[in-house]
């Protein structure tokens, strides 16, 4: 349980930087090409583990084929392409904030498919996070592009489909194998998208490009995947989703530092509400950890 809680914190830090890196990347490399390269590097990140522990049988087990496809394409290939595309029309902070709508999908899917009980306190804490996001947006309506925002809102449900499929498999399959499969099984679809839709010639070599590819491949598609699977293996999916989705607080601060957004009264109020909700859920998780000892 403790490892799961620590994994969640470091995962939160990593994804807080993701929209900033994504905002920089759209000016340097085609978004589909970036996701393809990140998936490939992410798989290579776990290759030594697969070889050492002889896990290729599990990776290519026919019984895992469909779940792995769901985890990979709904948890990586499709939504990340959508989110990177959305950054052409909205800011990194707004993209991060709108990701909190995944909470609503989390409640619905977890109750229906995982049969998890959602308490009143959990609903209240999660609504605080969402309310914080709404307030953050309300202070900058003039800067919001409807197209970009709708892309984000109507794509984040895919993450929950992937999380539920992973949650059902995580008890029997090592986290490293799940993370490797999430990258490997995304490659065929990404290759098709690369051929049909990508402007693969749009790439500007340089130190920034290499830094982005390293972050996306090794940190985001490698380490953060592993941390996430460790987390959902140990803790309740709706709760950890809610806490993870408080990361716009970090993204907003970084976005202001990088000049994408300005810190306003609305931002401060939104941050306070979002972090209050995350703190409430964090305390619930702490109780789960103590009760499990």
C-alpha atoms as a printed R data frame, in Angstrom:
    type eleno elety resid chain resno       x       y       z
1   ATOM     1    CA   UNK     A     1   0.000   0.000   0.000
2   ATOM     2    CA   UNK     A     2   2.811   2.416   0.869
3   ATOM     3    CA   UNK     A     3   4.519   1.768  -2.455
4   ATOM     4    CA   UNK     A     4   1.247   2.444  -4.237
5   ATOM     5    CA   UNK     A     5   0.815   5.761  -2.418
6   ATOM     6    CA   UNK     A     6   4.393   6.868  -3.173
7   ATOM     7    CA   UNK     A     7   3.969   5.830  -6.808
8   ATOM     8    CA   UNK     A     8   0.890   8.024  -7.059
9   ATOM     9    CA   UNK     A     9   2.798  11.079  -5.828
10  ATOM    10    CA   UNK     A    10   5.631  10.691  -8.346
11  ATOM    11    CA   UNK     A    11   3.140   9.935 -11.106
12  ATOM    12    CA   UNK     A    12   1.385  13.204 -10.201
13  ATOM    13    CA   UNK     A    13   4.649  15.111 -10.564
14  ATOM    14    CA   UNK     A    14   5.369  13.628 -13.986
15  ATOM    15    CA   UNK     A    15   1.959  14.280 -15.497
16  ATOM    16    CA   UNK     A    16   2.010  17.819 -14.134
17  ATOM    17    CA   UNK     A    17   4.819  18.549 -16.589
18  ATOM    18    CA   UNK     A    18   3.192  16.698 -19.509
19  ATOM    19    CA   UNK     A    19   0.953  19.509 -20.873
20  ATOM    20    CA   UNK     A    20   3.898  21.929 -20.774
21  ATOM    21    CA   UNK     A    21   6.076  19.534 -22.747
22  ATOM    22    CA   UNK     A    22   3.167  18.920 -25.103
23  ATOM    23    CA   UNK     A    23   2.698  22.641 -25.631
24  ATOM    24    CA   UNK     A    24   6.366  22.986 -26.585
25  ATOM    25    CA   UNK     A    25   6.325  19.877 -28.794
26  ATOM    26    CA   UNK     A    26   3.569  21.042 -31.186
27  ATOM    27    CA   UNK     A    27   5.980  23.632 -32.586
28  ATOM    28    CA   UNK     A    28   8.788  21.109 -33.046
29  ATOM    29    CA   UNK     A    29   7.383  17.718 -34.072
30  ATOM    30    CA   UNK     A    30   4.169  16.247 -35.488
31  ATOM    31    CA   UNK     A    31   1.973  14.991 -32.639
32  ATOM    32    CA   UNK     A    32   1.300  11.540 -34.138
33  ATOM    33    CA   UNK     A    33   4.980  11.010 -34.866
34  ATOM    34    CA   UNK     A    34   5.815  12.008 -31.291
35  ATOM    35    CA   UNK     A    35   3.350   9.508 -29.802
36  ATOM    36    CA   UNK     A    36   4.672   6.782 -32.126
37  ATOM    37    CA   UNK     A    37   8.290   7.439 -31.104
38  ATOM    38    CA   UNK     A    38   7.353   7.704 -27.422
39  ATOM    39    CA   UNK     A    39   5.512   4.362 -27.565
40  ATOM    40    CA   UNK     A    40   8.480   2.699 -29.248
41  ATOM    41    CA   UNK     A    41  10.983   4.101 -26.741
42  ATOM    42    CA   UNK     A    42   8.605   3.278 -23.898
43  ATOM    43    CA   UNK     A    43   8.547  -0.358 -24.974
44  ATOM    44    CA   UNK     A    44  12.341  -0.457 -25.229
45  ATOM    45    CA   UNK     A    45  12.463   0.948 -21.686
46  ATOM    46    CA   UNK     A    46  10.876  -2.288 -20.409
47  ATOM    47    CA   UNK     A    47  12.650  -4.649 -22.810
48  ATOM    48    CA   UNK     A    48  15.511  -5.550 -20.401
49  ATOM    49    CA   UNK     A    49  12.935  -6.600 -17.774
50  ATOM    50    CA   UNK     A    50  11.048  -8.725 -20.303
51  ATOM    51    CA   UNK     A    51  14.238 -10.478 -21.390
52  ATOM    52    CA   UNK     A    52  15.581 -11.016 -17.881
53  ATOM    53    CA   UNK     A    53  12.313 -12.390 -16.495
54  ATOM    54    CA   UNK     A    54  11.254 -14.240 -19.672
55  ATOM    55    CA   UNK     A    55   7.888 -12.476 -19.799
56  ATOM    56    CA   UNK     A    56   7.354 -12.623 -23.571
57  ATOM    57    CA   UNK     A    57   4.948 -15.527 -23.106
58  ATOM    58    CA   UNK     A    58   2.725 -13.302 -20.998
59  ATOM    59    CA   UNK     A    59   3.149 -10.372 -23.358
60  ATOM    60    CA   UNK     A    60   1.950 -12.396 -26.350
61  ATOM    61    CA   UNK     A    61  -0.544 -14.650 -24.585
62  ATOM    62    CA   UNK     A    62  -3.663 -14.920 -26.769
63  ATOM    63    CA   UNK     A    63  -5.906 -14.502 -23.706
64  ATOM    64    CA   UNK     A    64  -4.324 -11.106 -23.051
65  ATOM    65    CA   UNK     A    65  -4.427  -9.906 -26.653
66  ATOM    66    CA   UNK     A    66  -7.754  -8.013 -26.566
67  ATOM    67    CA   UNK     A    67  -7.231  -6.497 -23.084
68  ATOM    68    CA   UNK     A    68  -3.738  -5.352 -24.095
69  ATOM    69    CA   UNK     A    69  -5.146  -3.747 -27.244
70  ATOM    70    CA   UNK     A    70  -7.726  -1.904 -25.152
71  ATOM    71    CA   UNK     A    71  -5.150  -0.766 -22.589
72  ATOM    72    CA   UNK     A    72  -2.752   0.430 -25.288
73  ATOM    73    CA   UNK     A    73  -5.047   2.150 -27.749
74  ATOM    74    CA   UNK     A    74  -7.547   3.647 -25.309
75  ATOM    75    CA   UNK     A    75  -4.897   4.515 -22.731
76  ATOM    76    CA   UNK     A    76  -2.180   5.804 -25.022
77  ATOM    77    CA   UNK     A    77  -2.453   5.957 -28.811
78  ATOM    78    CA   UNK     A    78  -5.855   7.576 -29.328
79  ATOM    79    CA   UNK     A    79  -6.236   9.954 -26.352
80  ATOM    80    CA   UNK     A    80  -2.668  11.271 -26.409
81  ATOM    81    CA   UNK     A    81  -2.941  12.067 -30.118
82  ATOM    82    CA   UNK     A    82  -6.187  13.914 -29.367
83  ATOM    83    CA   UNK     A    83  -4.704  15.846 -26.440
84  ATOM    84    CA   UNK     A    84  -1.603  16.888 -28.343
85  ATOM    85    CA   UNK     A    85  -3.793  18.007 -31.249
86  ATOM    86    CA   UNK     A    86  -5.991  19.991 -28.845
87  ATOM    87    CA   UNK     A    87  -2.927  21.959 -27.708
88  ATOM    88    CA   UNK     A    88  -3.019  23.669 -31.104
89  ATOM    89    CA   UNK     A    89  -6.198  25.414 -29.962
90  ATOM    90    CA   UNK     A    90  -5.961  25.819 -26.179
91  ATOM    91    CA   UNK     A    91  -3.341  26.344 -23.457
92  ATOM    92    CA   UNK     A    92  -1.516  23.631 -21.485
93  ATOM    93    CA   UNK     A    93  -3.227  24.762 -18.260
94  ATOM    94    CA   UNK     A    94  -6.711  24.562 -19.794
95  ATOM    95    CA   UNK     A    95  -5.911  21.143 -21.231
96  ATOM    96    CA   UNK     A    96  -4.809  19.928 -17.805
97  ATOM    97    CA   UNK     A    97  -7.888  21.383 -16.118
98  ATOM    98    CA   UNK     A    98 -10.292  19.822 -18.599
99  ATOM    99    CA   UNK     A    99  -8.660  16.449 -17.986
100 ATOM   100    CA   UNK     A   100 -10.480  16.511 -14.647
101 ATOM   101    CA   UNK     A   101 -13.673  15.569 -16.491
102 ATOM   102    CA   UNK     A   102 -12.204  12.076 -16.401
103 ATOM   103    CA   UNK     A   103 -13.449  11.997 -12.808
104 ATOM   104    CA   UNK     A   104 -17.023  11.841 -14.048
105 ATOM   105    CA   UNK     A   105 -16.187   8.932 -16.335
106 ATOM   106    CA   UNK     A   106 -14.282   7.303 -13.465
107 ATOM   107    CA   UNK     A   107 -17.347   7.307 -11.206
108 ATOM   108    CA   UNK     A   108 -19.645   5.930 -13.882
109 ATOM   109    CA   UNK     A   109 -17.316   3.230 -15.177
110 ATOM   110    CA   UNK     A   110 -16.048   2.107 -11.762
111 ATOM   111    CA   UNK     A   111 -19.552   1.695 -10.390
112 ATOM   112    CA   UNK     A   112 -20.751  -0.197 -13.474
113 ATOM   113    CA   UNK     A   113 -17.723  -2.332 -14.314
114 ATOM   114    CA   UNK     A   114 -15.689  -2.609 -11.092
115 ATOM   115    CA   UNK     A   115 -18.659  -2.623  -8.681
116 ATOM   116    CA   UNK     A   116 -16.793  -0.182  -6.424
117 ATOM   117    CA   UNK     A   117 -18.703   1.781  -3.798
118 ATOM   118    CA   UNK     A   118 -18.439   5.548  -3.984
119 ATOM   119    CA   UNK     A   119 -18.929   7.351  -0.647
120 ATOM   120    CA   UNK     A   120 -20.407  10.793  -0.083
121 ATOM   121    CA   UNK     A   121 -17.053  12.182   1.077
122 ATOM   122    CA   UNK     A   122 -15.391  10.817  -2.036
123 ATOM   123    CA   UNK     A   123 -18.015  12.458  -4.256
124 ATOM   124    CA   UNK     A   124 -17.657  15.755  -2.351
125 ATOM   125    CA   UNK     A   125 -13.861  15.731  -2.609
126 ATOM   126    CA   UNK     A   126 -13.976  14.931  -6.320
127 ATOM   127    CA   UNK     A   127 -16.549  17.650  -6.964
128 ATOM   128    CA   UNK     A   128 -14.232  20.130  -5.247
129 ATOM   129    CA   UNK     A   129 -11.516  19.199  -7.723
130 ATOM   130    CA   UNK     A   130 -13.885  19.615 -10.662
131 ATOM   131    CA   UNK     A   131 -15.249  22.898  -9.236
132 ATOM   132    CA   UNK     A   132 -11.693  24.134  -8.897
133 ATOM   133    CA   UNK     A   133 -11.196  23.370 -12.572
134 ATOM   134    CA   UNK     A   134 -14.381  25.207 -13.549
135 ATOM   135    CA   UNK     A   135 -13.304  28.302 -11.591
136 ATOM   136    CA   UNK     A   136  -9.874  28.175 -13.185
137 ATOM   137    CA   UNK     A   137 -11.540  28.225 -16.601
138 ATOM   138    CA   UNK     A   138 -14.075  30.909 -15.709
139 ATOM   139    CA   UNK     A   139 -11.364  33.510 -15.353
140 ATOM   140    CA   UNK     A   140 -10.173  33.056 -18.922
141 ATOM   141    CA   UNK     A   141 -13.211  32.406 -21.108
142 ATOM   142    CA   UNK     A   142 -11.918  34.825 -23.724
143 ATOM   143    CA   UNK     A   143  -8.856  32.641 -24.203
144 ATOM   144    CA   UNK     A   144 -10.721  29.353 -24.505
145 ATOM   145    CA   UNK     A   145 -11.090  27.835 -27.938
146 ATOM   146    CA   UNK     A   146 -14.204  25.669 -28.056
147 ATOM   147    CA   UNK     A   147 -12.722  23.228 -30.552
148 ATOM   148    CA   UNK     A   148  -9.670  22.434 -28.437
149 ATOM   149    CA   UNK     A   149 -11.649  22.174 -25.206
150 ATOM   150    CA   UNK     A   150 -14.255  19.846 -26.681
151 ATOM   151    CA   UNK     A   151 -11.528  17.594 -28.042
152 ATOM   152    CA   UNK     A   152 -10.141  17.230 -24.526
153 ATOM   153    CA   UNK     A   153 -13.517  16.675 -22.842
154 ATOM   154    CA   UNK     A   154 -14.644  14.047 -25.335
155 ATOM   155    CA   UNK     A   155 -11.367  12.120 -25.408
156 ATOM   156    CA   UNK     A   156 -10.467  11.623 -21.716
157 ATOM   157    CA   UNK     A   157 -13.142   8.918 -21.261
158 ATOM   158    CA   UNK     A   158 -10.792   6.594 -23.127
159 ATOM   159    CA   UNK     A   159  -8.308   6.674 -20.242
160 ATOM   160    CA   UNK     A   160 -10.885   5.144 -17.915
161 ATOM   161    CA   UNK     A   161 -11.602   2.285 -20.328
162 ATOM   162    CA   UNK     A   162  -7.874   1.540 -20.313
163 ATOM   163    CA   UNK     A   163  -7.591   1.858 -16.509
164 ATOM   164    CA   UNK     A   164 -10.452  -0.574 -15.913
165 ATOM   165    CA   UNK     A   165  -8.988  -3.139 -18.308
166 ATOM   166    CA   UNK     A   166  -5.605  -2.780 -16.553
167 ATOM   167    CA   UNK     A   167  -7.196  -3.013 -13.109
168 ATOM   168    CA   UNK     A   168  -8.790  -6.339 -14.031
169 ATOM   169    CA   UNK     A   169  -5.454  -7.728 -15.277
170 ATOM   170    CA   UNK     A   170  -3.078  -6.149 -12.748
171 ATOM   171    CA   UNK     A   171  -3.540  -8.789 -10.041
172 ATOM   172    CA   UNK     A   172  -2.007 -11.517 -12.215
173 ATOM   173    CA   UNK     A   173   0.417  -9.666 -14.474
174 ATOM   174    CA   UNK     A   174   3.540  -7.720 -13.403
175 ATOM   175    CA   UNK     A   175   3.275  -3.961 -13.759
176 ATOM   176    CA   UNK     A   176   6.309  -3.914 -16.058
177 ATOM   177    CA   UNK     A   177   4.570  -6.277 -18.483
178 ATOM   178    CA   UNK     A   178   1.393  -4.179 -18.444
179 ATOM   179    CA   UNK     A   179   3.403  -1.034 -19.153
180 ATOM   180    CA   UNK     A   180   5.373  -2.750 -21.950
181 ATOM   181    CA   UNK     A   181   2.146  -4.043 -23.494
182 ATOM   182    CA   UNK     A   182   0.583  -0.575 -23.318
183 ATOM   183    CA   UNK     A   183   3.386   0.721 -25.508
184 ATOM   184    CA   UNK     A   184   3.858  -2.255 -27.821
185 ATOM   185    CA   UNK     A   185   0.197  -2.822 -28.667
186 ATOM   186    CA   UNK     A   186  -0.229   0.868 -29.477
187 ATOM   187    CA   UNK     A   187   2.388   0.761 -32.234
188 ATOM   188    CA   UNK     A   188   0.301  -0.868 -35.036
189 ATOM   189    CA   UNK     A   189  -2.484   1.706 -34.767
190 ATOM   190    CA   UNK     A   190   0.028   4.532 -34.394
191 ATOM   191    CA   UNK     A   191   1.809   3.333 -37.551
192 ATOM   192    CA   UNK     A   192  -1.476   3.418 -39.486
193 ATOM   193    CA   UNK     A   193  -2.256   6.909 -38.191
194 ATOM   194    CA   UNK     A   194   1.288   7.947 -39.040
195 ATOM   195    CA   UNK     A   195   0.811   6.915 -42.672
196 ATOM   196    CA   UNK     A   196  -2.709   8.318 -43.105
197 ATOM   197    CA   UNK     A   197  -2.809  11.505 -41.046
198 ATOM   198    CA   UNK     A   198   0.684  12.460 -39.935
199 ATOM   199    CA   UNK     A   199   2.885  15.167 -41.354
200 ATOM   200    CA   UNK     A   200   5.972  13.142 -40.502
201 ATOM   201    CA   UNK     A   201   8.219  15.627 -42.288
202 ATOM   202    CA   UNK     A   202   7.354  18.251 -39.649
203 ATOM   203    CA   UNK     A   203  10.296  17.903 -37.298
204 ATOM   204    CA   UNK     A   204  12.846  20.423 -36.118
205 ATOM   205    CA   UNK     A   205  16.033  18.678 -34.898
206 ATOM   206    CA   UNK     A   206  17.835  20.127 -31.929
207 ATOM   207    CA   UNK     A   207  18.388  19.845 -28.203
208 ATOM   208    CA   UNK     A   208  14.744  20.733 -27.428
209 ATOM   209    CA   UNK     A   209  13.455  17.971 -29.700
210 ATOM   210    CA   UNK     A   210  15.743  15.373 -28.127
211 ATOM   211    CA   UNK     A   211  14.719  16.511 -24.658
212 ATOM   212    CA   UNK     A   212  11.041  16.178 -25.548
213 ATOM   213    CA   UNK     A   213  11.510  12.711 -27.011
214 ATOM   214    CA   UNK     A   214  13.459  11.604 -23.925
215 ATOM   215    CA   UNK     A   215  10.792  12.939 -21.574
216 ATOM   216    CA   UNK     A   216   7.906  11.429 -23.532
217 ATOM   217    CA   UNK     A   217   9.545   8.062 -24.195
218 ATOM   218    CA   UNK     A   218  11.484   7.350 -20.997
219 ATOM   219    CA   UNK     A   219   9.712   9.420 -18.340
220 ATOM   220    CA   UNK     A   220   6.097   9.717 -19.534
221 ATOM   221    CA   UNK     A   221   5.644   6.430 -21.464
222 ATOM   222    CA   UNK     A   222   8.149   4.497 -19.400
223 ATOM   223    CA   UNK     A   223   8.461   5.440 -15.744
224 ATOM   224    CA   UNK     A   224   5.018   7.056 -15.308
225 ATOM   225    CA   UNK     A   225   3.251   4.011 -16.812
226 ATOM   226    CA   UNK     A   226   5.033   1.789 -14.319
227 ATOM   227    CA   UNK     A   227   4.146   4.096 -11.420
228 ATOM   228    CA   UNK     A   228   0.504   4.211 -12.484
229 ATOM   229    CA   UNK     A   229   0.121   0.442 -12.726
230 ATOM   230    CA   UNK     A   230   1.778   0.042  -9.318
231 ATOM   231    CA   UNK     A   231  -0.729   2.550  -7.955
232 ATOM   232    CA   UNK     A   232  -3.957   1.069  -9.317
233 ATOM   233    CA   UNK     A   233  -2.767  -2.395  -8.309
234 ATOM   234    CA   UNK     A   234  -2.687  -1.295  -4.672
235 ATOM   235    CA   UNK     A   235  -5.348   1.401  -4.320
236 ATOM   236    CA   UNK     A   236  -8.941   2.238  -5.291
237 ATOM   237    CA   UNK     A   237  -9.198   3.388  -8.912
238 ATOM   238    CA   UNK     A   238 -11.760   6.225  -8.398
239 ATOM   239    CA   UNK     A   239  -9.768   7.702  -5.495
240 ATOM   240    CA   UNK     A   240  -6.364   7.607  -7.186
241 ATOM   241    CA   UNK     A   241  -7.882   8.990 -10.392
242 ATOM   242    CA   UNK     A   242  -9.287  11.946  -8.452
243 ATOM   243    CA   UNK     A   243  -5.971  12.658  -6.727
244 ATOM   244    CA   UNK     A   244  -3.973  12.272  -9.937
245 ATOM   245    CA   UNK     A   245  -6.331  14.692 -11.657
246 ATOM   246    CA   UNK     A   246  -5.410  17.450  -9.206
247 ATOM   247    CA   UNK     A   247  -2.204  17.856 -11.234
248 ATOM   248    CA   UNK     A   248  -3.508  21.008 -13.015
249 ATOM   249    CA   UNK     A   249  -2.383  22.869  -9.889
250 ATOM   250    CA   UNK     A   250   1.208  22.019 -10.783
251 ATOM   251    CA   UNK     A   251   0.621  22.510 -14.506
252 ATOM   252    CA   UNK     A   252  -0.847  25.975 -13.970
253 ATOM   253    CA   UNK     A   253   2.160  27.118 -11.947
254 ATOM   254    CA   UNK     A   254   4.519  25.797 -14.612
255 ATOM   255    CA   UNK     A   255   2.373  27.277 -17.379
256 ATOM   256    CA   UNK     A   256   2.628  30.698 -15.742
257 ATOM   257    CA   UNK     A   257   6.379  30.350 -15.390
258 ATOM   258    CA   UNK     A   258   6.676  29.454 -19.083
259 ATOM   259    CA   UNK     A   259   4.449  32.363 -20.098
260 ATOM   260    CA   UNK     A   260   1.458  30.363 -21.365
261 ATOM   261    CA   UNK     A   261  -0.923  31.657 -18.661
262 ATOM   262    CA   UNK     A   262  -1.148  34.359 -15.988
263 ATOM   263    CA   UNK     A   263  -1.857  33.752 -12.295
264 ATOM   264    CA   UNK     A   264  -5.169  35.428 -11.369
265 ATOM   265    CA   UNK     A   265  -7.674  35.444  -8.502
266 ATOM   266    CA   UNK     A   266  -9.660  32.773 -10.352
267 ATOM   267    CA   UNK     A   267  -6.542  30.656 -10.622
268 ATOM   268    CA   UNK     A   268  -5.809  30.955  -6.904
269 ATOM   269    CA   UNK     A   269  -9.393  30.073  -5.950
270 ATOM   270    CA   UNK     A   270  -9.412  27.135  -8.330
271 ATOM   271    CA   UNK     A   271  -6.098  25.874  -7.024
272 ATOM   272    CA   UNK     A   272  -7.311  26.022  -3.421
273 ATOM   273    CA   UNK     A   273 -10.481  24.044  -4.188
274 ATOM   274    CA   UNK     A   274  -8.671  21.464  -6.318
275 ATOM   275    CA   UNK     A   275  -5.977  20.886  -3.727
276 ATOM   276    CA   UNK     A   276  -8.578  20.741  -0.918
277 ATOM   277    CA   UNK     A   277 -10.366  17.954  -2.747
278 ATOM   278    CA   UNK     A   278  -7.109  16.135  -3.402
279 ATOM   279    CA   UNK     A   279  -6.161  16.458   0.277
280 ATOM   280    CA   UNK     A   280  -9.475  14.944   1.371
281 ATOM   281    CA   UNK     A   281  -8.976  11.985  -0.949
282 ATOM   282    CA   UNK     A   282  -5.373  11.666   0.174
283 ATOM   283    CA   UNK     A   283  -6.546  11.276   3.782
284 ATOM   284    CA   UNK     A   284  -8.987   8.568   2.690
285 ATOM   285    CA   UNK     A   285  -6.122   6.696   1.061
286 ATOM   286    CA   UNK     A   286  -4.021   7.096   4.209
287 ATOM   287    CA   UNK     A   287  -6.761   5.409   6.209
288 ATOM   288    CA   UNK     A   288  -6.818   2.563   3.687
289 ATOM   289    CA   UNK     A   289  -3.076   2.141   4.143
290 ATOM   290    CA   UNK     A   290  -3.347   2.062   7.981
291 ATOM   291    CA   UNK     A   291  -6.237  -0.419   7.870
292 ATOM   292    CA   UNK     A   292  -4.278  -2.686   5.546
293 ATOM   293    CA   UNK     A   293  -1.298  -2.975   7.901
